[in-house]
Amino acid sequence: MSVQMKIVNFTKYLRLTFTSRNFDSLMKKITLAILISTFCLTSALARHIIGGVLTYECLGDGDYEFTMKMYRDCLCERCADFDPVAPIAIYRCGGATPCSTLDQTDPIFEIGVGPPVIDRVPNPEYPCLIPPDVCVQEGVYKWKLSDYGISLPVANESYHIVYQRCCRNETIDNLIRPDDQGATFSVEITPFGQRECNNSAVFNAFPPTIVCAGQPIDFDHSATDPDGDVIVYEFCSPIQGGGNILNGPAYNSCNGAQPDPPCPPPYSGVNFIAPDFTAAAPMGGDPVVSINPNTGLITGVPLLQGQFVVGVCATEFRNGIPISRTTRDFQFNVGNCDPTVIGSLEADEVIGQDTFIIRLCGQKETTLQNTSFQQRFIDDFFWDFDLKDTIQTFEAWSPFVTFPDTGVFQGNLYLNPGEDCGDTARVFVSVFPAVTADFDFDYDTCVAGPVDFTNLTTAPGGEIIDWRWNFGDNEISREKDPSHVYKIPGELPVTLQAEDENGCVGISTKIITYFPVPDLIVIAPSAEDGCQPLEVFFDNLSFPIDESYDIDWDFGDGGFGNAISPTYTYEDVGTFTVKVDITSPLGCQTDTTFNSLINVDGSPIAAFDYNPKEVTTFNKVVDFTNLSERAESVTWDFNNTFRTIQPNPTFTFRDTGLHVITLIAIHESGCRDTVSARIDVEPRVTYYLPNAFTPNNDSNNDTFKGVGFFKGMTDFTMQIWNRWGEKIFETNDPDEGWNGQKNNIGQPVPNGVYVVTVKYVDPRGVPYELEGIATVVR
């Protein structure tokens, strides 16, 4: 047996044993811990409600059977399930006790009902449409008051049976913050209904889970009244209940997600996004979706896709007096439905949704490509065409049709003819004479110049309205007879595409053999003046040329080249004339001489020497000697920290490490040359051990320690051992000495010879190990 069923059965037993007030208090204590531990994770994600309705049947003697139907979206995100145990409250008010004076602690009875019987609501089937898939579940709670030991005697006030829950589906489109608005499912049994043992009206069917946008709704939302009362229908506001507090002590309060007990009337309606949506017009539409007050028939055409909350109230009238009211709260899902059958075919133009235009140019036969869908719903089809007053029928899916002549021919494609789910596509085939594109051209084959094109296109079916030229060099034109200047040579494919007023296109391509020499030789050297040696890039801007041309360069200093755009280095000083000669693959030739184009000035050769070659911590002074040639002056740069123009400077390095020394030599022309050298100033340390000392406290040679230059020394250790292998002194400080006592604090050691070991690492990371003796003499 499930946890929910055990709780329900135990509730029934306790109801028979205790009064309603005592029972309510006891049950809250017993079941609250169980329900929270078992179902709080579900409750904390309680966005799922899309509707519900509560009805009753009078069984007599104050006993009633209630049916509550709840609906949830089973495809939503962060969804909660139906409450396994739904808390129900019964209030009595409306006469001497105004309902507005009650609070959450004033129900006359509280019960827990459940678990619900859960089933999926089937999606509707539309004859000619395929709606999108949705998922709606119905949870049905059914209970009798007598099962809980409860009887409702006839009173002068109404009984209100109430269930409340938050929250609604957060994707609803016609409510303000729908995931913060809950639902109240309540029914009122009036004093008249109590006396007459009245039964509430029961709606006959659940609205379709999905309706199609742009398609008419025609849903019978009528109800049946067991007592034969007259029912009047209207759109009304669904009722709010609970709030968005999803955990904590307030979870079961009137503002929490599961009020327990549910709160008393009166209740507020949900908040519609006005003025676009209201309780009376919750979906909009054209015509607006509405309900017939006499029949309960919902009609209209919804235009917007989305999810829309709708409330329908069915009020019972007996002898013209309203005696009961049943409110159903539900959600319409409006989606885009695909037609089952649509006629379609490949065409040059489509007019509307069912008229297709095909153009044939220079041909009188074609295969009509049938692209109709959904093909699995098409059981029967055929084509017919009016071919010069002769109707010809085709039964192939994509028929091959031959037309007798030029002209316009009309046909039709029939899908499922004579059936509700069918369609018809109209097709017009226009047969035109072909457009024959042609052209000629003229140009000088030896000297580069414009190519003149002459259009020779013929179009017997109509006037040419568009010319499109592609000259084979990525250049285009829309002129009828263009002139074009090529910047590249080659076997160039020229294409002309001509279109007439009927949309017919003719295409012609011809090859132009274009290899003239340039009309003008143009070169752009990267430098015209510079210092020796001078490297020059000669950018050849002449056109049209490519690798198929013979190009000869004379650089004026005895050097030659044959590249299109060469790079050349002038080693000598002087002024040089450059000559270029170009010969095309067809043998056409041209040349140009550029007099005194390049001027090369003299340059020095920078060089220097220095002494000493080995520079250390103890030898930082270096003499520099300028060895430059053809230098009128020099500038020295010492590691970007010092500059001088002395010819042969002496420099003292302050720091160890690598230093870059740069010499700039300057020619009388202003040309410069630079040379650099790296000098490593090596950091060094020295360490020397004595061999004896006299620790007699006369302030002369009282300690034993090494001497030298210690800066940069690391990992220093000095150890002293006696002749029995006992370590009697150790230090890591090269400035600390041994005073002749054991560890410098014990008894004086005897005179004699002691072994000394020293280890250290120099500034460049080189390890050293020394060994000596320390003779103690007193």
PDB file of C-alpha atoms in Angstrom, residues 109-287:
ATOM      1  CA  PHE A 109     -13.943  20.654   8.957  1.00  0.00           C
ATOM      2  CA  GLU A 110     -10.514  19.847   7.463  1.00  0.00           C
ATOM      3  CA  ILE A 111      -9.812  16.617   5.607  1.00  0.00           C
ATOM      4  CA  GLY A 112      -7.137  15.170   3.365  1.00  0.00           C
ATOM      5  CA  VAL A 113      -8.311  13.412   0.208  1.00  0.00           C
ATOM      6  CA  GLY A 114      -6.387  11.294  -2.236  1.00  0.00           C
ATOM      7  CA  PRO A 115      -4.471   9.852  -3.870  1.00  0.00           C
ATOM      8  CA  PRO A 116      -5.931  10.954  -7.228  1.00  0.00           C
ATOM      9  CA  VAL A 117      -6.634   8.705 -10.182  1.00  0.00           C
ATOM     10  CA  ILE A 118      -4.333  10.028 -12.890  1.00  0.00           C
ATOM     11  CA  ASP A 119      -4.780   9.648 -16.635  1.00  0.00           C
ATOM     12  CA  ARG A 120      -3.613  11.498 -19.723  1.00  0.00           C
ATOM     13  CA  VAL A 121      -6.169  13.576 -21.589  1.00  0.00           C
ATOM     14  CA  PRO A 122      -6.128  12.470 -25.239  1.00  0.00           C
ATOM     15  CA  ASN A 123      -5.137  15.102 -27.808  1.00  0.00           C
ATOM     16  CA  PRO A 124      -7.832  16.033 -30.321  1.00  0.00           C
ATOM     17  CA  GLU A 125      -7.903  14.734 -33.872  1.00  0.00           C
ATOM     18  CA  TYR A 126      -8.605  17.279 -36.600  1.00  0.00           C
ATOM     19  CA  PRO A 127      -9.661  15.857 -39.960  1.00  0.00           C
ATOM     20  CA  CYS A 128      -7.324  17.953 -42.095  1.00  0.00           C
ATOM     21  CA  LEU A 129      -4.784  19.376 -39.673  1.00  0.00           C
ATOM     22  CA  ILE A 130      -1.872  17.991 -37.640  1.00  0.00           C
ATOM     23  CA  PRO A 131      -1.634  19.856 -34.333  1.00  0.00           C
ATOM     24  CA  PRO A 132       1.596  20.058 -32.310  1.00  0.00           C
ATOM     25  CA  ASP A 133       1.979  17.568 -29.488  1.00  0.00           C
ATOM     26  CA  VAL A 134       1.029  18.613 -25.963  1.00  0.00           C
ATOM     27  CA  CYS A 135       0.700  16.640 -22.757  1.00  0.00           C
ATOM     28  CA  VAL A 136      -2.153  17.190 -20.291  1.00  0.00           C
ATOM     29  CA  GLN A 137      -2.852  14.948 -17.314  1.00  0.00           C
ATOM     30  CA  GLU A 138      -6.099  14.758 -15.347  1.00  0.00           C
ATOM     31  CA  GLY A 139      -6.050  13.916 -11.656  1.00  0.00           C
ATOM     32  CA  VAL A 140      -9.459  12.957 -10.207  1.00  0.00           C
ATOM     33  CA  TYR A 141     -10.078  13.181  -6.440  1.00  0.00           C
ATOM     34  CA  LYS A 142     -13.391  11.660  -5.288  1.00  0.00           C
ATOM     35  CA  TRP A 143     -14.661  11.443  -1.713  1.00  0.00           C
ATOM     36  CA  LYS A 144     -17.814  11.201   0.420  1.00  0.00           C
ATOM     37  CA  LEU A 145     -18.231  13.189   3.594  1.00  0.00           C
ATOM     38  CA  SER A 146     -19.652  10.141   5.365  1.00  0.00           C
ATOM     39  CA  ASP A 147     -16.300   8.369   4.854  1.00  0.00           C
ATOM     40  CA  TYR A 148     -14.853  10.985   7.220  1.00  0.00           C
ATOM     41  CA  GLY A 149     -17.733  10.940   9.703  1.00  0.00           C
ATOM     42  CA  ILE A 150     -18.931  14.336   8.478  1.00  0.00           C
ATOM     43  CA  SER A 151     -22.532  15.463   7.928  1.00  0.00           C
ATOM     44  CA  LEU A 152     -23.656  18.903   6.748  1.00  0.00           C
ATOM     45  CA  PRO A 153     -27.029  19.662   8.329  1.00  0.00           C
ATOM     46  CA  VAL A 154     -29.364  22.132   6.610  1.00  0.00           C
ATOM     47  CA  ALA A 155     -28.325  25.619   7.687  1.00  0.00           C
ATOM     48  CA  ASN A 156     -29.205  29.225   6.970  1.00  0.00           C
ATOM     49  CA  GLU A 157     -25.689  29.789   5.671  1.00  0.00           C
ATOM     50  CA  SER A 158     -23.799  28.356   2.704  1.00  0.00           C
ATOM     51  CA  TYR A 159     -21.239  25.608   2.921  1.00  0.00           C
ATOM     52  CA  HIS A 160     -18.008  26.316   0.953  1.00  0.00           C
ATOM     53  CA  ILE A 161     -15.870  23.301   0.076  1.00  0.00           C
ATOM     54  CA  VAL A 162     -12.385  24.587  -0.894  1.00  0.00           C
ATOM     55  CA  TYR A 163      -9.063  23.391  -2.273  1.00  0.00           C
ATOM     56  CA  GLN A 164      -6.201  25.794  -3.087  1.00  0.00           C
ATOM     57  CA  ARG A 165      -2.849  25.324  -4.764  1.00  0.00           C
ATOM     58  CA  CYS A 166      -0.073  27.368  -6.325  1.00  0.00           C
ATOM     59  CA  CYS A 167       1.266  27.725  -8.904  1.00  0.00           C
ATOM     60  CA  ARG A 168       0.037  27.936 -12.467  1.00  0.00           C
ATOM     61  CA  ASN A 169       2.062  26.977 -15.509  1.00  0.00           C
ATOM     62  CA  GLU A 170       4.694  29.706 -15.915  1.00  0.00           C
ATOM     63  CA  THR A 171       4.344  29.720 -19.729  1.00  0.00           C
ATOM     64  CA  ILE A 172       0.771  31.079 -19.706  1.00  0.00           C
ATOM     65  CA  ASP A 173       0.485  34.096 -22.040  1.00  0.00           C
ATOM     66  CA  ASN A 174      -2.631  36.002 -20.875  1.00  0.00           C
ATOM     67  CA  LEU A 175      -1.819  36.383 -17.169  1.00  0.00           C
ATOM     68  CA  ILE A 176       0.553  38.709 -15.340  1.00  0.00           C
ATOM     69  CA  ARG A 177       3.306  36.567 -13.739  1.00  0.00           C
ATOM     70  CA  PRO A 178       1.314  33.335 -14.007  1.00  0.00           C
ATOM     71  CA  ASP A 179       3.860  31.348 -12.000  1.00  0.00           C
ATOM     72  CA  ASP A 180       3.046  33.567  -8.984  1.00  0.00           C
ATOM     73  CA  GLN A 181      -0.720  32.981  -9.269  1.00  0.00           C
ATOM     74  CA  GLY A 182      -2.359  29.882  -7.847  1.00  0.00           C
ATOM     75  CA  ALA A 183      -5.841  28.408  -8.176  1.00  0.00           C
ATOM     76  CA  THR A 184      -8.875  27.974  -5.955  1.00  0.00           C
ATOM     77  CA  PHE A 185     -11.335  25.184  -6.724  1.00  0.00           C
ATOM     78  CA  SER A 186     -14.425  25.771  -4.643  1.00  0.00           C
ATOM     79  CA  VAL A 187     -18.114  24.991  -4.694  1.00  0.00           C
ATOM     80  CA  GLU A 188     -20.883  26.664  -2.673  1.00  0.00           C
ATOM     81  CA  ILE A 189     -23.885  24.709  -1.366  1.00  0.00           C
ATOM     82  CA  THR A 190     -26.480  27.376  -0.681  1.00  0.00           C
ATOM     83  CA  PRO A 191     -29.221  27.093   1.953  1.00  0.00           C
ATOM     84  CA  PHE A 192     -31.682  26.522  -0.901  1.00  0.00           C
ATOM     85  CA  GLY A 193     -29.459  23.793  -2.353  1.00  0.00           C
ATOM     86  CA  GLN A 194     -29.211  22.162   1.074  1.00  0.00           C
ATOM     87  CA  ARG A 195     -32.969  22.091   1.551  1.00  0.00           C
ATOM     88  CA  GLU A 196     -33.633  20.839  -1.972  1.00  0.00           C
ATOM     89  CA  CYS A 197     -30.740  18.355  -1.930  1.00  0.00           C
ATOM     90  CA  ASN A 198     -29.512  20.037  -5.107  1.00  0.00           C
ATOM     91  CA  ASN A 199     -26.777  18.598  -7.324  1.00  0.00           C
ATOM     92  CA  SER A 200     -24.224  20.760  -9.121  1.00  0.00           C
ATOM     93  CA  ALA A 201     -24.044  20.869 -12.903  1.00  0.00           C
ATOM     94  CA  VAL A 202     -21.348  18.656 -14.450  1.00  0.00           C
ATOM     95  CA  PHE A 203     -19.528  19.655 -17.627  1.00  0.00           C
ATOM     96  CA  ASN A 204     -19.901  17.050 -20.339  1.00  0.00           C
ATOM     97  CA  ALA A 205     -16.423  17.152 -21.910  1.00  0.00           C
ATOM     98  CA  PHE A 206     -12.959  18.581 -21.370  1.00  0.00           C
ATOM     99  CA  PRO A 207     -11.915  21.270 -23.885  1.00  0.00           C
ATOM    100  CA  PRO A 208      -9.425  20.177 -26.572  1.00  0.00           C
ATOM    101  CA  THR A 209      -5.859  20.187 -25.287  1.00  0.00           C
ATOM    102  CA  ILE A 210      -4.695  21.992 -28.446  1.00  0.00           C
ATOM    103  CA  VAL A 211      -6.497  24.302 -30.861  1.00  0.00           C
ATOM    104  CA  CYS A 212      -5.104  25.555 -34.157  1.00  0.00           C
ATOM    105  CA  ALA A 213      -4.132  29.193 -34.640  1.00  0.00           C
ATOM    106  CA  GLY A 214      -6.097  30.792 -37.469  1.00  0.00           C
ATOM    107  CA  GLN A 215      -8.681  27.984 -37.434  1.00  0.00           C
ATOM    108  CA  PRO A 216     -12.208  28.266 -35.997  1.00  0.00           C
ATOM    109  CA  ILE A 217     -13.019  26.818 -32.569  1.00  0.00           C
ATOM    110  CA  ASP A 218     -16.322  24.974 -32.319  1.00  0.00           C
ATOM    111  CA  PHE A 219     -16.360  23.303 -28.903  1.00  0.00           C
ATOM    112  CA  ASP A 220     -19.484  22.300 -26.951  1.00  0.00           C
ATOM    113  CA  HIS A 221     -18.700  23.275 -23.363  1.00  0.00           C
ATOM    114  CA  SER A 222     -22.193  22.508 -22.106  1.00  0.00           C
ATOM    115  CA  ALA A 223     -22.987  20.853 -18.790  1.00  0.00           C
ATOM    116  CA  THR A 224     -25.627  18.431 -17.574  1.00  0.00           C
ATOM    117  CA  ASP A 225     -27.757  19.206 -14.521  1.00  0.00           C
ATOM    118  CA  PRO A 226     -29.217  16.112 -12.818  1.00  0.00           C
ATOM    119  CA  ASP A 227     -32.107  18.213 -11.464  1.00  0.00           C
ATOM    120  CA  GLY A 228     -33.130  19.599 -14.850  1.00  0.00           C
ATOM    121  CA  ASP A 229     -32.362  23.214 -13.943  1.00  0.00           C
ATOM    122  CA  VAL A 230     -31.732  25.822 -16.635  1.00  0.00           C
ATOM    123  CA  ILE A 231     -28.009  26.509 -17.141  1.00  0.00           C
ATOM    124  CA  VAL A 232     -26.589  29.847 -18.306  1.00  0.00           C
ATOM    125  CA  TYR A 233     -22.945  29.983 -19.458  1.00  0.00           C
ATOM    126  CA  GLU A 234     -20.409  32.791 -19.446  1.00  0.00           C
ATOM    127  CA  PHE A 235     -16.682  33.383 -19.544  1.00  0.00           C
ATOM    128  CA  CYS A 236     -15.641  34.328 -16.010  1.00  0.00           C
ATOM    129  CA  SER A 237     -12.422  34.899 -14.124  1.00  0.00           C
ATOM    130  CA  PRO A 238     -10.599  31.845 -12.769  1.00  0.00           C
ATOM    131  CA  ILE A 239      -9.976  32.192  -9.037  1.00  0.00           C
ATOM    132  CA  GLN A 240      -6.611  32.801  -7.404  1.00  0.00           C
ATOM    133  CA  GLY A 241      -5.389  30.796  -4.448  1.00  0.00           C
ATOM    134  CA  GLY A 242      -2.126  30.455  -2.609  1.00  0.00           C
ATOM    135  CA  GLY A 243       1.081  32.259  -3.467  1.00  0.00           C
ATOM    136  CA  ASN A 244       4.669  31.769  -4.553  1.00  0.00           C
ATOM    137  CA  ILE A 245       6.185  30.996  -1.148  1.00  0.00           C
ATOM    138  CA  LEU A 246       7.652  27.601  -1.924  1.00  0.00           C
ATOM    139  CA  ASN A 247       9.218  26.663   1.409  1.00  0.00           C
ATOM    140  CA  GLY A 248       9.529  27.646   5.033  1.00  0.00           C
ATOM    141  CA  PRO A 249       6.897  28.149   7.769  1.00  0.00           C
ATOM    142  CA  ALA A 250       4.655  30.183   5.426  1.00  0.00           C
ATOM    143  CA  TYR A 251       4.429  27.347   2.874  1.00  0.00           C
ATOM    144  CA  ASN A 252       0.980  26.335   4.218  1.00  0.00           C
ATOM    145  CA  SER A 253      -0.290  29.877   4.800  1.00  0.00           C
ATOM    146  CA  CYS A 254      -2.756  31.722   2.553  1.00  0.00           C
ATOM    147  CA  ASN A 255       0.234  33.186   0.694  1.00  0.00           C
ATOM    148  CA  GLY A 256       2.071  29.878   0.447  1.00  0.00           C
ATOM    149  CA  ALA A 257       2.113  27.362  -2.349  1.00  0.00           C
ATOM    150  CA  GLN A 258      -0.165  24.907  -0.494  1.00  0.00           C
ATOM    151  CA  PRO A 259      -2.571  26.604   1.945  1.00  0.00           C
ATOM    152  CA  ASP A 260      -3.394  24.039   4.624  1.00  0.00           C
ATOM    153  CA  PRO A 261      -6.145  24.445   5.509  1.00  0.00           C
ATOM    154  CA  PRO A 262      -7.319  26.236   2.343  1.00  0.00           C
ATOM    155  CA  CYS A 263      -8.406  29.796   3.056  1.00  0.00           C
ATOM    156  CA  PRO A 264     -12.022  31.018   3.292  1.00  0.00           C
ATOM    157  CA  PRO A 265     -13.946  33.072   0.766  1.00  0.00           C
ATOM    158  CA  PRO A 266     -14.286  35.650  -0.705  1.00  0.00           C
ATOM    159  CA  TYR A 267     -11.665  35.089  -3.427  1.00  0.00           C
ATOM    160  CA  SER A 268     -10.004  37.292  -6.060  1.00  0.00           C
ATOM    161  CA  GLY A 269      -9.832  36.569  -9.773  1.00  0.00           C
ATOM    162  CA  VAL A 270      -6.569  36.069 -11.629  1.00  0.00           C
ATOM    163  CA  ASN A 271      -4.764  39.088 -13.080  1.00  0.00           C
ATOM    164  CA  PHE A 272      -5.239  39.244 -16.858  1.00  0.00           C
ATOM    165  CA  ILE A 273      -2.932  41.270 -19.103  1.00  0.00           C
ATOM    166  CA  ALA A 274      -5.515  43.950 -19.886  1.00  0.00           C
ATOM    167  CA  PRO A 275      -6.719  45.361 -22.201  1.00  0.00           C
ATOM    168  CA  ASP A 276      -5.514  42.664 -24.619  1.00  0.00           C
ATOM    169  CA  PHE A 277      -6.988  39.899 -22.454  1.00  0.00           C
ATOM    170  CA  THR A 278      -9.871  39.982 -19.970  1.00  0.00           C
ATOM    171  CA  ALA A 279     -12.042  37.457 -18.163  1.00  0.00           C
ATOM    172  CA  ALA A 280     -14.791  37.963 -20.781  1.00  0.00           C
ATOM    173  CA  ALA A 281     -12.344  37.811 -23.733  1.00  0.00           C
ATOM    174  CA  PRO A 282      -9.424  35.697 -22.494  1.00  0.00           C
ATOM    175  CA  MET A 283      -7.994  34.763 -25.917  1.00  0.00           C
ATOM    176  CA  GLY A 284      -8.774  37.617 -28.300  1.00  0.00           C
ATOM    177  CA  GLY A 285      -9.170  36.409 -31.889  1.00  0.00           C
ATOM    178  CA  ASP A 286     -10.989  37.464 -35.046  1.00  0.00           C
ATOM    179  CA  PRO A 287     -13.818  36.940 -34.445  1.00  0.00           C
TER     180      PRO A 287
END
